[in-house]
Structures are given as structure tokens and as C-alpha cells.
XYZ file of C-alpha atoms in Angstrom:
517
model
C -8.853 1.807 51.294
C -10.063 4.827 52.071
C -12.605 7.005 49.887
C -10.517 9.643 49.258
C -8.383 6.367 47.700
C -10.909 5.285 45.444
C -11.788 8.493 43.996
C -8.383 8.993 42.731
C -9.405 5.835 40.408
C -12.677 6.910 39.327
C -13.639 8.251 36.002
C -12.812 12.413 35.790
C -10.060 11.880 38.511
C -7.261 13.463 38.476
C -4.536 11.051 36.207
C -1.341 10.150 38.001
C 2.006 11.951 36.973
C 5.477 11.773 37.872
C 7.132 13.599 41.412
C 9.631 16.057 41.830
C 11.147 17.942 39.476
C 11.042 17.164 35.725
C 13.797 20.187 34.085
C 15.902 17.246 32.379
C 14.171 14.551 30.810
C 16.918 11.048 29.639
C 14.999 9.593 26.863
C 16.287 5.637 26.764
C 15.609 4.855 22.607
C 15.001 6.812 19.480
C 12.129 4.586 18.294
C 9.098 5.395 17.498
C 7.574 6.569 20.915
C 10.326 8.007 22.138
C 10.322 10.286 19.850
C 7.210 11.573 19.751
C 7.615 11.737 24.049
C 10.590 13.799 22.939
C 9.090 15.911 20.546
C 5.963 16.710 23.589
C 8.601 17.122 26.304
C 10.605 19.716 24.198
C 8.036 21.333 22.494
C 6.640 22.126 26.289
C 10.154 23.941 27.758
C 11.630 20.801 29.037
C 15.567 19.658 28.690
C 15.314 16.756 26.426
C 18.287 14.106 25.626
C 17.729 11.284 23.903
C 20.253 8.538 24.042
C 19.999 5.826 21.561
C 22.171 2.424 20.974
C 22.234 2.779 17.523
C 23.729 5.135 14.772
C 20.515 6.346 13.400
C 17.099 7.191 14.908
C 14.529 4.712 14.126
C 14.187 1.917 16.780
C 12.416 -0.642 15.228
C 11.787 1.271 12.515
C 15.409 1.173 11.059
C 17.251 1.772 7.832
C 19.409 -1.515 5.992
C 21.344 -0.096 2.863
C 23.076 -2.974 1.066
C 25.084 -2.184 -1.836
C 25.542 -3.986 -5.287
C 27.225 -3.716 -8.198
C 24.981 -1.511 -10.323
C 24.019 0.971 -6.551
C 22.242 1.105 -3.100
C 19.237 -1.017 -2.132
C 17.594 0.836 1.060
C 15.826 -1.409 2.848
C 13.357 -0.193 6.216
C 13.830 -3.052 8.644
C 10.555 -2.393 10.675
C 7.125 -1.664 9.786
C 5.538 -1.678 5.969
C 2.563 -0.117 6.761
C 1.863 3.352 7.710
C -1.201 4.849 8.918
C -3.307 7.770 10.471
C -0.786 10.481 9.654
C -2.952 12.712 11.717
C -1.058 11.151 14.851
C 2.058 12.048 13.200
C 0.957 16.129 12.623
C 0.425 15.772 15.813
C 4.170 15.102 17.201
C 4.730 18.253 14.753
C 2.406 20.821 15.939
C 3.815 19.456 19.028
C 6.658 21.738 18.395
C 5.112 24.251 16.384
C 6.001 22.515 12.739
C 3.756 21.383 9.978
C 4.759 17.971 8.930
C 4.294 18.502 5.333
C 7.675 20.332 5.845
C 9.520 17.510 7.101
C 7.946 14.407 5.572
C 6.326 13.852 2.485
C 3.446 11.227 2.682
C 1.622 9.421 -0.479
C -1.419 7.605 -0.238
C -0.759 4.077 -1.385
C -3.632 2.696 -3.561
C -4.631 0.460 -3.728
C -3.964 -0.282 -0.189
C -3.663 -3.650 -0.482
C -4.251 -6.099 -3.300
C -5.335 -9.626 -2.068
C -4.900 -12.748 -3.888
C -6.800 -15.470 -2.770
C -6.543 -19.528 -3.455
C -9.285 -19.395 -6.130
C -7.265 -17.055 -8.112
C -9.584 -14.373 -7.368
C -8.217 -10.561 -6.801
C -9.511 -8.397 -4.199
C -8.361 -4.220 -4.579
C -8.429 -2.962 -1.468
C -9.796 0.781 -1.380
C -9.766 3.224 1.176
C -12.826 5.909 -0.305
C -16.122 3.175 0.419
C -17.807 3.717 -2.773
C -15.140 2.623 -4.567
C -14.582 -0.292 -2.580
C -18.296 -0.816 -2.381
C -17.716 -1.253 -6.642
C -14.796 -3.592 -5.920
C -16.683 -6.292 -3.961
C -19.651 -5.904 -6.055
C -17.718 -6.673 -9.406
C -15.642 -9.354 -7.603
C -18.069 -10.764 -5.063
C -21.535 -9.442 -5.734
C -24.194 -6.959 -4.574
C -25.116 -8.521 -1.172
C -21.548 -8.871 0.052
C -21.078 -5.203 -1.294
C -24.326 -3.975 1.009
C -22.842 -6.069 4.173
C -19.734 -4.127 3.112
C -20.933 -0.512 3.516
C -22.475 -1.717 6.729
C -19.699 -3.039 8.410
C -17.830 0.135 7.538
C -20.675 2.022 10.012
C -20.571 -0.396 12.448
C -16.455 -0.010 12.934
C -16.357 3.849 12.212
C -18.760 4.033 15.445
C -16.343 1.570 16.973
C -13.451 4.076 16.421
C -15.064 6.937 17.431
C -16.476 5.003 20.981
C -12.715 3.200 21.616
C -10.580 5.871 20.459
C -11.091 8.314 22.530
C -12.075 7.127 25.993
C -9.864 3.248 25.738
C -7.039 4.301 23.144
C -6.029 8.051 22.935
C -5.806 8.693 26.910
C -4.068 6.783 30.285
C -5.738 4.229 31.878
C -4.831 4.219 35.720
C -7.827 1.604 36.899
C -10.053 -0.337 35.057
C -12.363 1.775 37.024
C -11.472 4.475 34.310
C -13.268 2.500 31.694
C -16.872 3.424 33.156
C -17.779 5.447 30.441
C -21.547 6.248 28.240
C -18.717 5.076 25.330
C -18.201 1.477 27.645
C -22.026 0.947 27.533
C -22.347 1.854 23.713
C -19.077 0.037 22.889
C -21.235 -2.927 24.527
C -24.334 -2.409 22.336
C -22.834 -2.574 19.486
C -20.915 -5.669 20.107
C -17.385 -4.461 20.451
C -16.972 -7.277 22.683
C -18.074 -10.412 20.918
C -15.529 -12.141 19.107
C -14.089 -10.361 15.410
C -14.718 -13.214 13.220
C -18.349 -13.510 13.539
C -18.729 -10.046 14.073
C -17.032 -9.620 10.750
C -19.858 -11.999 9.383
C -22.425 -10.337 10.565
C -21.904 -7.621 7.728
C -20.203 -10.192 4.947
C -20.345 -13.236 4.593
C -18.047 -13.944 1.865
C -14.665 -16.140 3.253
C -12.473 -13.553 0.707
C -14.165 -10.226 2.730
C -13.894 -11.987 5.815
C -10.399 -12.696 5.659
C -9.159 -9.128 4.402
C -11.070 -7.646 7.153
C -10.154 -9.482 10.161
C -6.609 -10.406 9.029
C -5.385 -7.561 11.674
C -5.955 -9.285 14.807
C -2.644 -10.852 13.865
C -1.216 -7.319 14.782
C -2.816 -8.013 17.867
C -1.381 -11.443 18.430
C -4.362 -12.704 18.240
C -6.450 -15.795 16.062
C -9.796 -13.553 14.646
C -11.438 -16.170 16.327
C -10.508 -15.687 19.682
C -9.597 -11.591 19.512
C -12.624 -9.085 20.656
C -13.995 -7.686 18.069
C -12.803 -4.059 19.634
C -10.106 -4.949 17.291
C -11.654 -4.180 14.193
C -10.752 -0.991 15.352
C -6.859 -1.426 13.228
C -9.135 -2.517 10.241
C -10.722 1.208 10.344
C -7.145 2.343 10.262
C -6.045 0.897 7.359
C -8.655 0.637 5.644
C -11.525 2.524 5.978
C -8.987 5.669 7.328
C -6.158 4.674 4.726
C -2.854 3.782 4.060
C 0.455 5.992 3.514
C 4.475 5.713 2.236
C 6.700 8.229 2.960
C 9.022 9.658 0.739
C 12.691 8.107 1.464
C 10.680 5.037 2.715
C 9.125 3.727 6.458
C 12.346 5.177 7.838
C 11.786 8.852 6.666
C 9.735 9.482 9.752
C 12.006 8.354 12.390
C 14.297 11.025 10.692
C 11.421 13.937 9.904
C 10.923 13.427 13.518
C 14.716 13.705 14.632
C 15.609 16.492 12.878
C 12.228 18.465 13.907
C 13.199 17.488 17.674
C 16.881 18.437 17.548
C 16.105 21.532 15.610
C 13.856 22.535 18.981
C 16.529 21.892 21.219
C 16.495 18.146 21.746
C 19.933 16.454 22.206
C 20.457 13.231 20.630
C 23.412 10.535 21.159
C 23.888 7.504 19.030
C 25.715 4.514 19.410
C 25.100 5.239 23.654
C 24.136 1.750 24.899
C 22.335 2.414 28.267
C 23.096 -0.353 30.842
C 20.981 0.627 33.905
C 18.785 3.286 35.098
C 20.202 4.165 38.948
C 17.759 4.564 41.454
C 17.210 5.713 44.792
C 14.264 3.836 46.655
C 11.413 4.409 43.657
C 13.191 7.261 42.646
C 15.496 7.472 39.511
C 18.552 9.866 39.791
C 20.778 9.060 36.395
C 21.133 6.279 33.573
C 24.651 4.824 33.057
C 26.026 3.855 29.629
C 27.624 0.972 28.919
C 30.968 3.099 28.774
C 30.434 3.825 32.426
C 28.900 7.092 31.401
C 26.320 8.761 34.495
C 23.798 10.556 33.145
C 21.766 12.778 35.985
C 18.428 13.180 35.239
C 14.976 13.868 36.887
C 12.904 11.607 34.879
C 13.383 9.228 32.584
C 11.259 7.630 29.539
C 12.214 3.983 28.889
C 11.485 3.207 25.216
C 12.891 -0.443 25.256
C 10.843 -3.688 24.810
C 8.734 -3.025 28.520
C 9.821 -6.477 29.796
C 13.935 -6.027 28.873
C 13.706 -1.854 30.456
C 12.195 -3.697 33.381
C 14.796 -6.045 33.976
C 17.833 -5.063 32.294
C 17.521 -1.432 32.977
C 15.621 -1.312 36.291
C 16.704 -4.964 38.239
C 13.072 -6.087 38.447
C 10.559 -7.864 36.611
C 7.325 -7.481 38.685
C 5.446 -11.203 38.184
C 2.485 -9.214 36.027
C 5.896 -9.376 33.452
C 6.316 -12.818 34.158
C 3.264 -13.877 33.255
C 2.625 -11.791 30.009
C 1.470 -14.269 26.695
C 3.460 -12.816 23.473
C 2.461 -12.436 20.116
C 3.214 -14.549 17.503
C 7.032 -13.616 15.605
C 7.758 -12.954 11.900
C 10.219 -14.103 9.771
C 11.383 -11.748 7.103
C 13.452 -11.675 4.169
C 14.688 -8.184 2.840
C 14.775 -8.821 -0.822
C 16.836 -7.111 -3.182
C 16.246 -8.274 -7.098
C 16.578 -7.781 -11.146
C 12.871 -9.125 -11.262
C 9.512 -7.184 -11.280
C 6.146 -8.715 -11.326
C 2.735 -6.848 -12.628
C 0.359 -8.270 -11.336
C 1.245 -7.276 -7.861
C 0.679 -4.226 -5.868
C 2.716 -1.537 -3.362
C 1.165 -4.316 -0.790
C 0.281 -8.087 -1.158
C -1.475 -10.850 0.677
C -1.436 -13.747 -0.176
C -3.847 -16.003 1.529
C -3.046 -19.884 1.440
C -6.595 -21.824 1.992
C -6.460 -22.920 5.205
C -7.358 -19.587 7.422
C -8.270 -20.817 10.828
C -5.840 -23.474 10.869
C -3.209 -20.448 10.664
C -3.457 -19.343 14.045
C -4.194 -22.830 14.903
C -0.283 -23.139 13.712
C 1.186 -20.328 15.166
C -0.816 -19.634 18.358
C -2.213 -23.255 19.422
C 0.645 -25.640 17.548
C 3.569 -23.110 18.139
C 4.455 -24.773 15.047
C 5.431 -23.071 11.333
C 2.152 -22.596 8.769
C 1.257 -25.572 6.893
C -0.555 -23.999 4.734
C 1.329 -20.127 5.050
C -0.677 -17.124 4.555
C 1.569 -13.672 4.135
C 2.718 -10.467 3.301
C 4.757 -8.993 0.382
C 5.542 -5.187 -0.150
C 6.935 -3.773 -2.966
C 8.756 -0.072 -1.907
C 10.534 0.579 -4.763
C 6.957 0.955 -6.928
C 6.266 3.665 -4.955
C 9.685 5.530 -4.194
C 12.289 4.106 -7.449
C 14.756 5.581 -5.587
C 15.057 3.197 -2.837
C 16.724 0.859 -5.172
C 19.416 0.903 -8.491
C 17.839 1.953 -11.126
C 15.803 -0.928 -12.884
C 15.804 -2.911 -10.066
C 13.302 -3.744 -6.756
C 12.555 -3.996 -3.391
C 10.844 -6.460 -2.064
C 9.059 -6.825 1.747
C 7.989 -10.713 2.365
C 6.804 -11.132 6.152
C 6.322 -14.522 6.611
C 4.221 -14.732 10.472
C 6.014 -17.520 12.746
C 5.220 -18.604 16.532
C 7.537 -16.830 19.427
C 10.053 -18.247 20.859
C 8.940 -19.931 22.591
C 8.077 -22.444 19.981
C 10.461 -25.764 20.378
C 12.290 -24.260 16.927
C 15.890 -24.306 16.374
C 15.899 -20.578 14.130
C 20.265 -21.357 14.162
C 19.446 -24.172 11.674
C 15.630 -23.650 10.839
C 16.530 -20.469 9.312
C 18.504 -21.247 6.168
C 15.985 -23.877 5.470
C 13.106 -21.559 5.806
C 14.447 -18.807 3.604
C 14.502 -21.668 0.986
C 11.300 -22.440 2.092
C 9.931 -18.960 1.543
C 11.504 -18.741 -1.994
C 9.693 -21.912 -2.848
C 5.937 -20.402 -1.737
C 6.225 -16.848 -3.263
C 7.641 -18.538 -6.898
C 4.640 -21.672 -6.038
C 2.127 -18.451 -5.299
C 3.561 -16.362 -8.681
C 6.948 -14.782 -8.013
C 8.449 -16.816 -11.000
C 12.203 -16.711 -10.936
C 12.036 -14.959 -8.094
C 15.067 -17.059 -5.824
C 17.382 -16.495 -8.864
C 16.527 -12.650 -9.257
C 17.390 -11.889 -5.633
C 21.019 -9.950 -5.772
C 20.987 -8.915 -2.118
C 19.153 -10.180 0.830
C 18.926 -9.979 4.173
C 17.053 -12.810 7.072
C 15.324 -12.049 10.358
C 14.282 -14.536 12.281
C 12.649 -14.719 15.988
C 16.136 -15.147 17.064
C 17.506 -11.875 15.925
C 14.589 -10.219 16.804
C 15.540 -11.041 20.487
C 18.883 -10.182 19.701
C 17.524 -6.620 19.309
C 15.642 -6.345 22.113
C 12.364 -7.941 21.708
C 10.918 -10.038 24.136
C 10.484 -13.755 23.171
C 11.341 -12.591 19.839
C 8.181 -11.005 19.098
C 8.335 -7.607 17.132
C 4.344 -7.054 17.929
C 5.066 -7.515 21.740
C 2.681 -8.926 24.352
C -0.274 -10.146 23.190
C -4.052 -7.954 23.406
C -5.527 -10.599 25.298
C -8.609 -9.223 27.255
C -6.299 -9.104 30.708
C -3.522 -7.386 28.719
C -5.605 -4.305 27.150
C -6.284 -1.331 28.514
C -6.043 -1.188 32.522
C -4.743 -4.645 32.255
C -1.717 -4.256 29.695
C 1.325 -3.226 31.956
C 1.124 0.261 32.783
C 3.618 3.432 31.825
C 4.227 5.007 34.802
C 6.581 2.575 37.668
C 7.900 4.754 41.244
C 8.105 8.480 41.441
C 9.732 9.360 38.340
C 9.994 6.307 35.336
C 7.755 6.256 32.414
C 7.309 3.730 29.915
C 6.676 4.412 25.798
C 6.028 1.412 23.201
C 4.212 -0.902 21.983
C 4.825 -3.156 25.128
C 2.864 -0.859 27.405
C -0.410 1.128 26.897
C -2.164 1.410 24.546
C -0.185 -0.998 22.121
C 0.727 -2.334 19.301
C 1.431 -0.506 15.464
C 2.689 2.718 14.516
C -0.729 4.603 15.627
C -0.803 3.321 19.011
C 3.281 3.508 19.596
C 3.010 7.637 18.016
C -0.248 7.745 20.734
C 2.011 6.091 23.912
C 4.332 9.005 23.107
C 2.085 11.154 24.036
C 1.006 9.489 27.193
C 4.068 9.128 28.541
C 4.741 13.005 28.044
C 1.782 13.541 30.154
C 2.762 11.341 32.651
C 5.101 14.593 32.906
C 3.785 16.697 31.626
C -0.367 16.188 32.752
C -2.789 16.091 30.422
C -1.877 19.145 27.405
C -4.827 21.591 27.446
C -4.653 22.142 23.756
C -4.619 18.268 22.295
C -8.194 17.261 21.542
C -8.201 13.152 20.386
C -8.345 13.665 16.674
C -11.678 11.168 17.178
C -13.436 13.967 18.937
C -12.912 16.697 16.122
């Protein structure tokens, strides 16, 4: 390798971009990442066509409407927690639009309500002073003081991590060699997450509420690096929000703004192949045989699926990926309401380490479940018929690498989920259900998610940053979404759309990472 080759990868070297013309960009998939990319490309003057197999935008952030005798229940089918609204605002900024003109976001308070097996309850607040008082009242003053020190740690972690390791395109491990890398090491960012949390807070209740986010990264908090505490920062410090009209209102607003600025959306259009000449994409082919020529392609489907099904390739690096646990989701329209719950509720079992041993090590269903119950109609009653409620119930499960036949297990586990809910205080939950929908790992796979894992490949060290599958293939194919850099979660996916756009447009000199402001 020549000196010139080496300098291409050194910190500060020029970012790799697509080659050739980029006037017409086809975006395959109207998920949040695809929409983020499309908005930025349209704002830069490109002609953008978005092809989406469903009849609505959103991808995983979809919508399911189920009628009942009293009206329609409007369910969000994907993410239920929304954080970092500044990243959403950046998408609208790229079009010269103001987010508030398209989307109404309300803060969720408390962020979460955590229920513990000893009967104690902890409300999680974004305001540091309010949370300090909550911990002091429920646990004690020493734990409250430790919490304040922990906030200082994760805030510092976020500043160092965001601008150099998340909010930028990374072409090589050499790109990580920055002053912030040394700072991350010095503050303990590469130690294990759970022990790092215990340096500040020693009560099992606070340890759980500030480390459960490792599940989103596909890891046990005992195996995850402390750098993943940045996820805890994003929701437990920066705040949680809920859009008027439900989570699906976010992609709906993004698509409407993009369309206003010239983006063409074609729904009910399934792309089956990216036509290539050598390593250059020249067109996409739809399921009806239509050929749509383009200069550049952005692929928003799950990255392994995009490679295998659309590009006809499966690099060895993808075959070796390990995937996050999956989840069983019960959407229930109900006549019952429960006065003791909040919008987001986490119910912890007695076992904590055992949850991750079951899901990840043993690849079996949780023997002592910890679970999430979201009650979105509490924040927006218009999502359900008058006097009725919506419940989004999520039980983590192994992904499809486990030896579980969900065709037969699904109905049985649905009844087990209801039983556990009633045991945890949701009295009469099963009898009060008027309409319902169930999603198993097998359903996630049928929706295009590798191994039935909606949280994509796990964020182990060798599947993070420059070691995570890159977002550029060949001369002009770019990937966006949770399977590529920077990773999983609504904030990360929105960023991935911007990083995909930068592969086409080059670095946007007007953009400044929120971490640098």
C-alpha cells in the first residue's frame, strides 16, 4: 500500500463518496432512514424518487388500523420511544422547513415508570433535579448523589462519542484516532456497562433503569461496553417525546414535506433487483418488470436483505454477523384502563442477569420476564375510540437462531404474555381486549428483517463503528438504516439517512452536529 493510499484513511482525510453523476437518486424504502436521506437530497437539488412496497411511508414505523364496534384503534407497529427531536428538526431544516409546522411533539412525563418485584416504583424524569429528588425519596440520598455523578459521566460520554463516533461517516478504524478517543478511554467508555453504572449507583433498581438500554444494542449490560450508556443519555437525560397522531405521524410528516419539495413517492411498488454494470448501479427493477434508470441508489431495506435480495451478493462479513434478540409484540385495543401506569412502563422481574442469559446465551424464552408496556392513548386519546385504550406490549425473545417454532409457539406465548400482565397488576387484561394483533420473530422476518431481529445486528465491539457494515458499495450504491453505521434506534437511523446523503453530496458544510453546539 502506498503512502497516498494510507493517507486516504487517516483522520481528517477526505470522506469516500459515490462516483459519477448523481442527478437522479432512487431511494428504495420509505423508512425513517430513507426519508431522512431523501429530504437532504431534495434540499440539495437532486431529483429523488422513493419506491416503497407498502401503501404508506414509515417502514418499521408503520401503522395498523383495526375497526371495532365503537370506532377505529390506530396502532403504531414499530418504535414506541422517540428521543432527540433535534435530529428530526435537522431533516426539515435541510428542506428549509420548520419541524413544528409539520409535526407536534409533546414531552412524555415521566419518561418511564419502572415497577420492581419488591413493589417499589420509580418514575424516571429527564430533569436532573426532579430525578434526584425521585431517587432520594424512593432509594436514598447516597444513590441520588451517585445519579448526579452518573449524569455528568453520560453527558461527557455523549459529547465525546457523538461527533466523532456516531455523527459522521467512518471509512476506517484510523478515522477513530482523534483526541476524543483518548478522552473516551480515560473516562472508562470501553469498560463494561453494568460495572460502570455501579461505580455511580449501587441499588439494583437504578442499575436496571440506566442499563436496560443495552438490549437495544443486542447485548447484555454485563457484556456491552460503557459507550452504550449514550443510549441512556438519549432517553433518560435528553427526554422522551410523543407525536400527536402517534409515532407514525413522524414518517407521515417527513414524507409530506419531502413531497412538497419535489420528491416523487411511489407506494405499493416492490423493488426486486438493482441492475448493475460491474460495480455501478444503473437501474432498479420492480416486481412488475418495470425498469427505472437512476444515477445513484440508496437502499433502506435491512442491509443483509438488501445485499442478498437486491444486489445478489452476500459478502462473507455479512454471513458472520451476530444478531440482536428479537421481540414478541402484542397490540391490544382494550376497554380497561389502569390508573397506576404511565405512558411507558417497564416491569422488571426478579431476575436481571438471567434475562440476558436466557435470551442471548441459552436462546430461550425468558423464565422471569422483564417487559415494556406502552399506553399511547394516554398521551393521545384520539388514537382509540372514546373511552377505550391502546396497549403496546413488548416481551424480548431470542431471534430466529433459537430453536423455537413460532407457528405453534405464537398462540401459546400470547396467552403467557396475558397471564404475566395480569400477574403484574393488569387485572382482567385478557377479558378486556376488544381487538388485537400479534407480531412474532417470524413475522419480523417476513417483513424483511434478517433473523427476525428488528434491532438488527448486535453492537458488539467488532460490529460497531468502522467494524459495522459500511454504507457504501461499489461506485454508487449507498445503504441507510439500522443495519449499517451508526446503528439501531430512531436517532441513529435518522443520522444514517444523513450519512447516506453525504456519501452522495459530500460533507454538508452547513451541518453542525448537535454534540458540537
